[in-house]
Structures are given as structure tokens and as C-alpha cells.
Short mmCIF file of C-alpha atoms in Angstrom, two decimals:
data_model
loop_
_atom_site.label_atom_id
_atom_site.label_comp_id
_atom_site.label_asym_id
_atom_site.label_seq_id
_atom_site.Cartn_x
_atom_site.Cartn_y
_atom_site.Cartn_z
CA MET A 440 36.04 -40.84 14.75
CA THR A 441 36.76 -40.05 18.42
CA LEU A 442 37.97 -36.56 19.20
CA PRO A 443 40.72 -36.05 21.79
CA ARG A 444 39.54 -34.86 25.19
CA HIS A 445 41.21 -31.46 24.74
CA ALA A 446 39.20 -30.96 21.50
CA TYR A 447 35.95 -31.51 23.41
CA HIS A 448 37.11 -29.04 26.03
CA GLY A 449 37.90 -26.52 23.30
CA LEU A 450 34.45 -26.92 21.74
CA ILE A 451 32.76 -26.54 25.12
CA PHE A 452 34.82 -23.42 25.84
CA LEU A 453 33.92 -21.94 22.43
CA LEU A 454 30.23 -22.70 22.97
CA ALA A 455 30.37 -21.10 26.42
CA LEU A 456 31.92 -17.95 24.91
CA LEU A 457 29.18 -17.74 22.31
CA LEU A 458 26.45 -18.23 24.90
CA MET A 459 27.96 -15.56 27.13
CA GLY A 460 28.22 -13.26 24.13
CA CYS A 461 24.59 -13.62 23.08
CA ALA A 462 22.74 -10.32 23.14
CA PRO A 463 19.70 -10.15 25.47
CA ASN A 464 16.52 -11.65 24.05
CA ILE A 465 13.95 -9.94 26.28
CA VAL A 466 11.15 -7.37 26.40
CA TYR A 467 12.84 -4.14 27.48
CA ARG A 468 9.66 -2.08 27.93
CA SER A 469 7.50 -4.35 30.05
CA ASP A 470 5.32 -1.78 31.87
CA TYR A 471 2.41 -0.82 29.61
CA ALA A 472 1.01 2.01 31.72
CA SER A 473 1.78 5.54 30.53
CA CYS A 474 4.46 7.45 32.43
CA THR A 475 5.44 11.13 32.46
CA VAL A 476 9.21 11.58 32.36
CA THR A 477 10.57 13.89 35.04
CA GLU A 478 14.01 14.69 36.38
CA GLY A 479 13.61 12.00 39.01
CA ASN A 480 11.80 9.41 36.90
CA ALA A 481 13.13 8.32 33.48
CA CYS A 482 10.26 5.79 32.96
CA GLU A 483 12.82 3.39 31.51
CA THR A 484 10.68 0.25 31.64
CA HIS A 485 7.54 1.97 30.33
CA ALA A 486 6.31 1.34 26.80
CA ILE A 487 4.35 4.62 26.75
CA GLN A 488 6.13 7.82 27.83
CA ILE A 489 5.30 11.54 27.88
CA HIS A 490 8.31 13.84 27.49
CA HIS A 491 8.60 17.61 28.15
CA ALA A 492 4.99 17.74 29.35
CA GLY A 493 3.43 21.19 29.10
CA SER A 494 6.17 22.72 26.94
CA ASP A 495 6.42 23.37 23.20
CA ARG A 496 8.78 20.36 23.04
CA GLU A 497 6.18 17.92 24.34
CA PHE A 498 5.84 14.53 22.65
CA GLN A 499 4.65 11.04 23.46
CA LEU A 500 6.96 8.08 22.86
CA GLY A 501 5.77 4.50 22.48
CA PHE A 502 7.69 1.26 22.06
CA VAL A 503 6.76 -1.83 20.06
CA GLU A 504 9.13 -4.81 20.26
CA ILE A 505 9.39 -7.63 17.71
CA ASP A 506 11.24 -10.96 18.02
CA ASP A 507 13.66 -12.71 15.64
CA GLN A 508 10.82 -14.47 13.81
CA GLY A 509 9.09 -11.19 13.00
CA LEU A 510 6.33 -11.64 15.59
CA LEU A 511 5.30 -9.21 18.33
CA ARG A 512 7.04 -10.05 21.60
CA ASP A 513 3.88 -9.23 23.52
CA ARG A 514 0.66 -8.28 21.77
CA LYS A 515 -0.52 -6.51 24.94
CA GLN A 516 2.30 -3.99 24.42
CA LEU A 517 0.91 -3.09 20.99
CA TYR A 518 -2.70 -2.98 22.21
CA ALA A 519 -1.83 -0.62 25.08
CA LEU A 520 -0.17 1.77 22.64
CA LEU A 521 -2.96 1.59 20.06
CA ASP A 522 -5.65 2.15 22.70
CA ARG A 523 -3.93 5.32 23.82
CA LEU A 524 -3.47 6.55 20.25
CA TYR A 525 -7.10 5.88 19.35
CA ALA A 526 -8.20 7.89 22.39
CA THR A 527 -5.84 10.76 21.55
CA ALA A 528 -6.77 10.76 17.84
CA SER A 529 -10.46 11.09 18.67
CA LYS A 530 -9.74 14.51 20.18
CA ASP A 531 -6.59 15.81 18.47
CA ASN A 532 -4.77 15.62 15.17
CA LEU A 533 -1.54 13.67 15.32
CA LEU A 534 1.91 13.82 13.76
CA ILE A 535 3.04 10.19 14.14
CA ASN A 536 6.72 9.41 13.58
CA VAL A 537 7.83 5.77 13.46
CA PHE A 538 11.53 4.86 13.74
CA VAL A 539 12.85 1.36 13.01
CA HIS A 540 16.47 0.94 14.09
CA GLY A 541 19.14 -1.09 12.38
CA TRP A 542 22.18 -3.27 13.06
CA HIS A 543 23.70 -3.26 16.60
CA HIS A 544 20.70 -1.51 18.17
CA ASN A 545 17.61 -2.49 20.18
CA ALA A 546 14.97 -1.06 22.53
CA ALA A 547 17.20 -1.02 25.62
CA PRO A 548 17.20 2.17 27.72
CA GLY A 549 20.05 4.45 26.71
CA ASP A 550 20.40 3.12 23.16
CA SER A 551 21.89 5.93 21.07
CA ASN A 552 19.18 5.60 18.41
CA ILE A 553 16.47 6.13 21.03
CA GLU A 554 18.22 9.24 22.34
CA GLY A 555 18.65 10.68 18.85
CA PHE A 556 15.02 9.93 18.02
CA LYS A 557 13.82 11.67 21.18
CA ASP A 558 15.82 14.79 20.37
CA ASN A 559 14.34 14.89 16.87
CA LEU A 560 10.80 14.50 18.24
CA ALA A 561 11.31 17.43 20.63
CA LYS A 562 12.45 19.66 17.77
CA LEU A 563 9.47 18.56 15.68
CA GLY A 564 7.27 19.58 18.59
CA GLN A 565 8.79 23.05 18.52
CA ILE A 566 8.26 23.36 14.75
CA GLU A 567 4.64 22.21 15.02
CA SER A 568 4.06 24.69 17.86
CA LEU A 569 5.51 27.52 15.74
CA LEU A 570 3.38 26.54 12.73
CA SER A 571 0.24 26.46 14.86
CA GLN A 572 0.95 29.99 16.12
CA ASN A 573 1.68 31.33 12.64
CA LYS A 574 -1.44 29.76 11.14
CA LYS A 575 -3.60 30.33 14.22
CA ARG A 576 -4.59 26.70 14.53
CA GLN A 577 -4.29 23.95 17.12
CA ALA A 578 -0.93 22.15 17.14
CA ARG A 579 -0.81 18.48 16.21
CA LYS A 580 0.22 16.11 18.98
CA VAL A 581 3.70 14.78 18.18
CA ILE A 582 3.86 11.01 18.63
CA GLY A 583 7.01 8.91 18.35
CA ILE A 584 6.97 5.12 17.99
CA TYR A 585 10.25 3.26 18.32
CA VAL A 586 10.17 -0.22 16.81
CA GLY A 587 12.68 -2.41 18.62
CA TRP A 588 13.96 -5.70 17.28
CA ARG A 589 17.09 -7.73 18.00
CA GLY A 590 19.57 -5.80 15.87
CA GLU A 591 22.41 -7.48 17.77
CA SER A 592 22.52 -11.27 18.23
CA ILE A 593 26.09 -11.55 19.55
CA ASP A 594 27.47 -8.93 21.92
CA PHE A 595 30.96 -10.39 22.16
CA PRO A 596 33.81 -8.00 21.18
CA GLY A 597 35.26 -8.94 17.80
CA LEU A 598 32.36 -11.24 16.89
CA ARG A 599 29.47 -8.79 16.79
CA HIS A 600 30.47 -7.60 13.30
CA LEU A 601 30.09 -11.15 11.95
CA THR A 602 26.30 -11.01 12.42
CA PHE A 603 25.70 -8.86 9.32
CA TRP A 604 23.98 -11.55 7.25
CA ASP A 605 22.21 -13.18 10.17
CA ARG A 606 20.63 -9.85 11.08
CA LYS A 607 19.81 -9.13 7.43
CA ASN A 608 17.71 -12.30 7.30
CA THR A 609 16.01 -11.35 10.57
CA ALA A 610 15.24 -7.87 9.21
CA GLU A 611 13.47 -9.45 6.25
CA ASP A 612 11.28 -11.52 8.60
CA VAL A 613 10.47 -8.45 10.70
CA GLY A 614 9.48 -6.50 7.58
CA TYR A 615 7.35 -9.23 6.05
CA LEU A 616 5.55 -10.15 9.27
CA GLY A 617 5.58 -8.08 12.44
CA ILE A 618 5.73 -4.48 11.32
CA SER A 619 3.12 -4.48 8.55
CA GLU A 620 0.25 -4.83 11.02
CA LEU A 621 1.60 -1.98 13.15
CA LEU A 622 2.04 0.43 10.24
CA LEU A 623 -1.37 -0.29 8.72
CA LYS A 624 -3.09 0.24 12.08
CA LEU A 625 -1.21 3.49 12.62
CA GLU A 626 -2.30 4.65 9.18
CA GLN A 627 -5.86 3.80 10.15
CA ILE A 628 -5.52 5.93 13.29
CA THR A 629 -4.48 8.96 11.23
CA HIS A 630 -7.78 8.70 9.36
CA ILE A 631 -9.97 9.06 12.47
CA LYS A 632 -10.17 12.86 12.45
CA ASN A 633 -9.22 13.10 8.75
CA SER A 634 -12.70 11.80 7.94
CA GLN A 635 -14.17 14.89 9.58
CA GLN A 636 -14.48 18.32 8.02
CA ASP A 637 -11.14 19.60 9.27
CA SER A 638 -8.47 21.29 7.16
CA LEU A 639 -5.78 20.08 9.55
CA LYS A 640 -4.90 16.44 8.96
CA SER A 641 -3.11 13.81 11.01
CA ARG A 642 0.08 12.49 9.38
CA LEU A 643 2.19 9.33 9.50
CA ILE A 644 5.95 9.40 8.87
CA ILE A 645 7.94 6.14 8.76
CA ILE A 646 11.76 6.13 9.11
CA GLY A 647 14.09 3.14 8.91
CA HIS A 648 17.87 2.96 9.30
CA SER A 649 20.26 0.29 7.99
CA PHE A 650 18.51 -3.07 8.30
CA GLY A 651 15.63 -1.06 9.74
CA GLY A 652 15.43 0.51 6.27
CA ALA A 653 15.13 -3.01 4.84
CA VAL A 654 12.43 -3.77 7.42
CA VAL A 655 10.41 -0.72 6.36
CA TYR A 656 10.90 -1.27 2.63
CA ASN A 657 9.89 -4.92 2.85
CA ALA A 658 6.69 -3.83 4.57
CA ALA A 659 5.99 -0.85 2.31
CA ALA A 660 7.15 -1.67 -1.24
CA GLN A 661 4.10 -3.57 -2.48
CA ILE A 662 1.75 -1.07 -0.85
CA LEU A 663 3.57 1.87 -2.46
CA ALA A 664 3.40 0.19 -5.87
CA SER A 665 -0.29 -0.64 -5.50
CA ARG A 666 -1.18 2.87 -4.43
CA PHE A 667 0.81 4.41 -7.26
CA VAL A 668 -1.24 2.42 -9.75
CA ASN A 669 -4.50 3.14 -7.95
CA SER A 670 -3.71 6.87 -8.04
CA LYS A 671 -4.37 6.83 -11.76
CA LYS A 672 -7.80 8.38 -11.83
CA GLY A 673 -9.75 6.79 -14.65
CA LYS A 674 -6.50 4.93 -15.44
CA SER A 675 -5.56 7.84 -17.70
CA TYR A 676 -3.63 10.27 -15.53
CA VAL A 677 -1.84 10.50 -12.20
CA GLY A 678 -2.97 13.16 -9.81
CA SER A 679 -1.75 13.05 -6.25
CA VAL A 680 0.31 9.86 -5.89
CA GLU A 681 -0.66 8.06 -2.72
CA GLY A 682 2.04 6.76 -0.40
CA PHE A 683 2.24 4.51 2.63
CA GLY A 684 1.31 6.95 5.34
CA ASP A 685 2.53 10.36 4.22
CA LEU A 686 6.29 9.87 3.96
CA VAL A 687 8.75 6.96 4.13
CA VAL A 688 12.41 7.82 4.84
CA LEU A 689 15.20 5.23 4.58
CA LEU A 690 18.66 6.07 6.00
CA ASN A 691 21.64 4.04 4.73
CA PRO A 692 19.24 1.16 3.94
CA ALA A 693 20.81 -2.29 3.59
CA PHE A 694 18.91 -3.97 0.77
CA GLU A 695 19.55 -4.65 -2.90
CA ALA A 696 19.05 -1.95 -5.53
CA LEU A 697 17.27 -4.59 -7.59
CA GLN A 698 14.40 -4.53 -5.08
CA PHE A 699 13.89 -0.82 -5.74
CA ALA A 700 13.98 -1.16 -9.54
CA PRO A 701 10.25 -2.01 -10.01
CA LEU A 702 9.15 1.05 -8.01
CA TYR A 703 11.66 3.22 -9.89
CA ASP A 704 10.20 1.89 -13.17
CA LEU A 705 6.70 2.84 -12.05
CA ALA A 706 7.78 6.40 -11.30
CA GLN A 707 9.63 6.63 -14.63
CA SER A 708 6.49 5.63 -16.51
CA ARG A 709 5.20 9.15 -15.82
CA CYS A 710 6.77 11.93 -17.85
CA SER A 711 5.53 14.70 -15.57
CA TYR A 712 4.03 15.28 -12.13
CA PRO A 713 2.01 18.16 -10.67
CA PHE A 714 4.34 20.85 -9.33
CA SER A 715 2.65 20.58 -5.94
CA LYS A 716 3.67 16.94 -5.60
CA GLN A 717 5.16 16.10 -2.23
CA PRO A 718 7.73 13.30 -1.76
CA ARG A 719 6.41 9.88 -0.70
CA LEU A 720 9.71 8.00 -0.40
CA ALA A 721 13.13 9.50 0.35
CA VAL A 722 16.19 7.26 0.48
CA LEU A 723 19.35 8.88 1.87
CA THR A 724 22.71 7.08 1.75
CA SER A 725 26.08 8.43 2.84
CA GLU A 726 28.79 8.27 0.21
CA THR A 727 31.08 6.97 3.00
CA ASP A 728 28.73 4.24 4.24
CA TYR A 729 31.28 1.46 3.70
CA ALA A 730 29.25 -1.15 5.62
CA SER A 731 26.47 -1.15 3.04
CA LYS A 732 28.88 -0.42 0.18
CA TYR A 733 31.63 -3.04 0.63
CA ALA A 734 30.51 -5.59 3.24
CA PHE A 735 27.11 -5.90 1.59
CA TRP A 736 28.66 -6.27 -1.88
CA VAL A 737 31.04 -9.02 -0.76
CA GLY A 738 28.24 -11.00 0.81
CA ARG A 739 25.98 -10.66 -2.20
CA VAL A 740 28.73 -11.79 -4.59
CA PHE A 741 28.70 -15.21 -2.93
CA SER A 742 24.98 -15.50 -2.23
CA SER A 743 24.00 -14.54 -5.80
CA LEU A 744 26.76 -16.56 -7.47
CA PHE A 745 24.45 -19.04 -9.19
CA GLU A 746 21.66 -16.63 -10.09
CA SER A 747 21.16 -15.54 -13.71
CA HIS A 748 21.19 -11.84 -14.58
CA LYS A 749 20.90 -9.73 -17.70
CA THR A 750 21.16 -6.11 -18.77
CA ILE A 751 17.91 -4.24 -19.28
CA VAL A 752 17.60 -1.08 -21.36
CA ARG A 753 14.65 1.22 -20.68
CA GLU A 754 13.69 4.30 -22.71
CA GLU A 755 10.88 6.38 -21.27
CA CYS A 756 9.13 9.53 -22.47
CA ASP A 757 10.02 9.21 -26.17
CA GLY A 758 13.64 8.39 -25.39
CA LYS A 759 14.22 11.42 -23.18
CA ARG A 760 15.07 9.22 -20.20
CA LYS A 761 17.23 6.14 -20.76
CA LEU A 762 18.16 3.58 -18.11
CA ILE A 763 20.70 0.79 -18.55
CA LEU A 764 20.20 -1.65 -15.68
CA ASP A 765 22.81 -4.35 -15.08
CA GLU A 766 20.78 -6.80 -12.98
CA GLY A 767 23.93 -8.42 -11.55
CA GLU A 768 25.30 -5.15 -10.23
CA ALA A 769 21.87 -4.10 -8.99
CA ASP A 770 21.60 -7.43 -7.13
CA ARG A 771 25.01 -7.03 -5.48
CA ASN A 772 24.85 -3.35 -4.50
CA THR A 773 22.54 -1.54 -2.13
CA ILE A 774 20.02 0.99 -3.38
CA GLY A 775 22.22 3.90 -2.29
CA HIS A 776 25.39 2.62 -3.98
CA PHE A 777 23.99 1.85 -7.42
CA PRO A 778 24.50 5.02 -9.53
CA PRO A 779 21.89 4.31 -12.27
CA LEU A 780 19.08 4.61 -9.69
CA ILE A 781 20.42 7.59 -7.72
CA THR A 782 18.24 10.62 -8.46
CA HIS A 783 19.59 13.45 -6.25
CA ARG A 784 22.65 14.57 -4.31
CA LEU A 785 22.61 16.33 -0.92
CA THR A 786 25.61 18.53 -0.07
CA LYS A 787 26.69 21.27 2.32
CA ALA A 788 26.20 24.82 1.12
CA THR A 789 29.56 26.52 0.81
CA ASN A 790 28.55 29.97 2.01
CA GLY A 791 25.70 32.32 2.71
CA ASP A 792 22.86 32.45 5.19
CA LYS A 793 22.55 29.19 7.17
CA THR A 794 18.87 29.93 7.81
CA ALA A 795 17.95 30.48 4.16
CA ASN A 796 14.48 29.17 3.21
CA THR A 797 13.96 27.49 6.59
CA GLU A 798 10.66 29.19 7.46
CA PRO A 799 8.18 26.29 7.80
CA ASP A 800 5.30 28.08 6.06
CA LYS A 801 7.43 28.71 2.94
CA LEU A 802 8.47 25.09 2.30
CA SER A 803 5.84 24.40 -0.36
CA ALA A 804 7.08 27.32 -2.46
CA LEU A 805 10.67 26.10 -2.00
CA TRP A 806 9.83 22.56 -3.12
CA ARG A 807 8.18 23.84 -6.28
CA ARG A 808 11.61 24.98 -7.45
CA GLN A 809 12.76 21.35 -7.57
CA TRP A 810 12.69 21.04 -11.37
CA GLN A 811 15.07 18.91 -13.44
CA GLY A 812 18.72 19.78 -12.88
CA ALA A 813 17.86 22.42 -10.29
CA THR A 814 19.51 22.94 -6.91
CA ILE A 815 17.39 24.08 -4.01
CA ARG A 816 18.87 25.38 -0.79
CA TYR A 817 17.50 24.74 2.66
CA GLY A 818 19.54 26.27 5.45
CA ALA A 819 23.10 24.95 5.29
CA ILE A 820 22.38 22.20 2.73
CA GLU A 821 21.63 21.95 -0.98
CA LEU A 822 19.63 19.31 -2.87
CA THR A 823 20.54 18.85 -6.53
CA ASP A 824 18.37 17.00 -9.06
CA LEU A 825 20.53 14.72 -11.26
CA GLU A 826 18.11 14.89 -14.23
CA LYS A 827 17.23 11.19 -14.18
CA THR A 828 13.57 11.48 -13.23
CA ALA A 829 10.67 13.80 -13.95
CA ALA A 830 10.51 16.88 -11.75
CA TYR A 831 8.52 16.34 -8.55
CA SER A 832 8.79 12.55 -8.80
CA PRO A 833 7.44 11.11 -5.52
CA TYR A 834 10.42 8.77 -5.05
CA LEU A 835 13.86 10.24 -4.29
CA ASN A 836 17.08 8.21 -4.00
CA ILE A 837 19.61 10.68 -2.60
CA GLU A 838 23.39 10.37 -2.29
CA VAL A 839 24.55 12.31 0.79
CA SER A 840 27.99 13.90 1.11
CA GLU A 841 30.19 12.89 4.03
CA GLU A 842 30.03 16.43 5.49
CA ILE A 843 26.35 15.79 6.23
CA MET A 844 26.36 12.06 7.00
CA ASP A 845 29.72 10.35 7.48
CA GLY A 846 29.49 6.57 7.53
CA HIS A 847 26.81 4.03 8.35
CA ASN A 848 25.68 5.20 11.80
CA ASP A 849 26.10 8.97 11.51
CA ILE A 850 22.36 9.55 11.09
CA PHE A 851 21.45 12.09 13.79
CA THR A 852 23.64 14.97 12.62
CA ASP A 853 22.12 18.45 12.79
CA ASP A 854 22.14 19.01 9.03
CA LEU A 855 20.65 15.63 8.14
CA MET A 856 17.93 15.84 10.77
CA GLU A 857 17.14 19.40 9.66
CA PHE A 858 16.62 18.13 6.11
CA ILE A 859 14.46 15.22 7.26
CA ARG A 860 12.38 17.53 9.44
CA MET A 861 11.89 19.71 6.36
CA LEU A 862 10.54 16.69 4.45
CA ILE A 863 8.28 15.80 7.39
CA VAL A 864 6.85 19.31 7.67
CA LEU A 865 6.41 19.41 3.89
CA SER A 866 4.55 16.08 3.88
CA ALA A 867 2.38 17.24 6.79
CA MET A 868 1.07 20.21 4.81
CA THR A 869 -2.28 19.95 3.07
CA GLU A 870 -1.81 19.51 -0.66
#
């Protein structure tokens, strides 16, 4: 069949629009030498940056960029960063924070996720400086690593929101391939000084947002499960449950609740945990995150249409904890919008002292109050246990009220970041 000439012209015009609307597919941080940021030099093309040098807000920021197939864009970029971290870790203890962005973001200078991450790193630097003074010890060096991938494939107004499923598939590739090597090598770096007789330990915190949460979970899930099992000393009891690094935080993650179910089952197999147990995985989802609640659900309805599902009933701890898991619903909804697996709720405190329990050196005592059904207050927020898991379970799936995190991208609010910094400081303490 021969198409009319005007049809060909229309197709060519449409193709030209799509090509013009394609998001950049480049290395944004192409200079691998370290650079100190000053008022006159933003070091925008540098993959290794030093911010607020000489102050209590000082931190180093590195960039690692990954392509659509899940492979490193330039291995030299990773090697330059690792070389610097190995050199630093041989002299100082580190507090390494990794951030993996989500949909509509990348490693371009000025990206809002980068700016929010930098602000959080500076505040972590201040907290670490304060802790070092209070405990009369050397402060850890705060290190930030921003993992950039192509979270936007089409930058054309009106069409960019149609890339949801395309970017979801890319996020899975990034998680299964490119990021695992980075995270394992960073974990190795934290062990350099930890092998020495030193009470202060280096720590690794991994944070993922949206599809970045899927990236991190795809990389971490099997490792978390393996280390949970291997934590059973003599295969008869669980002591300190090992994590991937020291803490994994997922913000409005865009992956199926069914993927989390095996890890949830592992945690439920234990009827109690030591009261000193620190969290290893914290998932936080806004109750008003409609992108992962409705758009995700609609897409999964069609993509899982011909899959078979059943309802599973679990009874743990002599029937004290019962779970009814509808596999179909768990396969269509994200981890943060599937009520049977939600373990906690985070809300704004209605009144009282907004600095309550915020002293860094008192966090361990505060966390010990996190028994079943309890509410603990930290500053202006309250965390309530929903009595679905054993107290001090290492895996938390938290529903967040809209006053704290409103929608899919509202992740750098003061209250939410304050809570996450509390988890980071808590995980950085010696158990």
C-alpha cells in the first residue's frame, strides 16, 4: 500500500519532533580531576568536588554516570572517584552517602535533586562535627556520591510523562548491572579502617528515589536476604542483622510490593529482635504519591494481565502475626501503596517542642522505645509502629503523611530530611 505524500510528510515531521525532544545522552561530569567549589568556580563539569572547604559543613561530592543499558558511561570516571576514596579512607573514617535519582532527573548541573542532596550533605557535616566535639573524637569525612542515569528520555512538553514504563525498564537494567559494582566497592572502602582497632567506623548509606529506589532495591534485595540468613549465628539465632552497607533508604520507590514480600517474610520469621537493633532498610512513601499509586497500578494491570496469582496466608510466631497476601494486588501496587506490608506511619507532631529528642547522642535511647504499637517523637515528627512486625525489625515500610512529603517529588522537605538524617546518624553509631 502506498501512502499519500502528505502522510509521509506527517511521519517525517513527527519523527523530527521526537528527535528534537530527546533528552541529552551525554556524560555531564567529564573532568575527573578534583575541584574545590568557590564563589567564582562552581566546578560544574567536575566529577569530584569539594564543598564548603574548611568549615563544619565540608563534604566531598562525586558523580558516577550510567547509560540506558546499565553500563558505566566511562569507567575512568568511576576509577578516579574510587582512587580518591581509597586514599581518603586510608587516613580518615568516612560517612559515605549515595543518592540514586529517579524519573525526570539526571546528572546535569543545576538538577534539583543534586541541589537537595548537597544541602543534606552539608547538614550531615554539621551533625558529624557536633558529634565529634561532644564525644571528643575525630569527625568522619562526609562523602556524597550522586549516581546519574537517564531518568528522562524525552524532554518534549506533554510527552515526557509518557516515558514512565520506558524509564522503569531502564531502571531495572541500571539496578541489575551498573550500580551493583559501585555499591560493593564502596562497601569495601568502608572496611579499610574498620579492620583496624578503632572504635569509630566508616559507614555507607544508600538512598534511592522513585525509579532510583527500584535501581537500589534491584541491586540490594538479594544481598540483604543473603546477609539476613548469614546473620544466624550457628543457624539458631539472629544477633545483629547485617545489611547492605549500613542503611538503605527508598523514597517513593516505584516497584511492585510483590518484590518486597520475600524480604518481609524473612523478617517475619523472627519473633523478636535485640532492642539495640538498628534499621537496615527504610522505605518511605507519601500517601499522596499519585504517580506510583495510580499510574503504576494502571500500567501493571495490563502488563500482568495474563499472569497467574493466588492468595497466600501466613501465620508467624504461633499465630500472633497473620498476613493475607493477595499476589495480584501485590503485583499491581507499589511497595508503599500495599497496606498489608506497611509497617509504620510517619506524621507531623501536633504540638510541643519541635526540638524534642533531637540530640544526636541520645538517638540510640530514643530508638529503643520503638516497641510494638508505640509512637516515638523526633523533633516535629512522630513514627508509629502499626503492630505488624516484631519490635526493632530491621526492615521498615513507612507510610508518610502529606504534611511531611506531599506527592512524588517532594522529597527534600525539612521534616523528611531531618528524619532521614536521624536514621543515618543512628546507623552510623557503633552497636
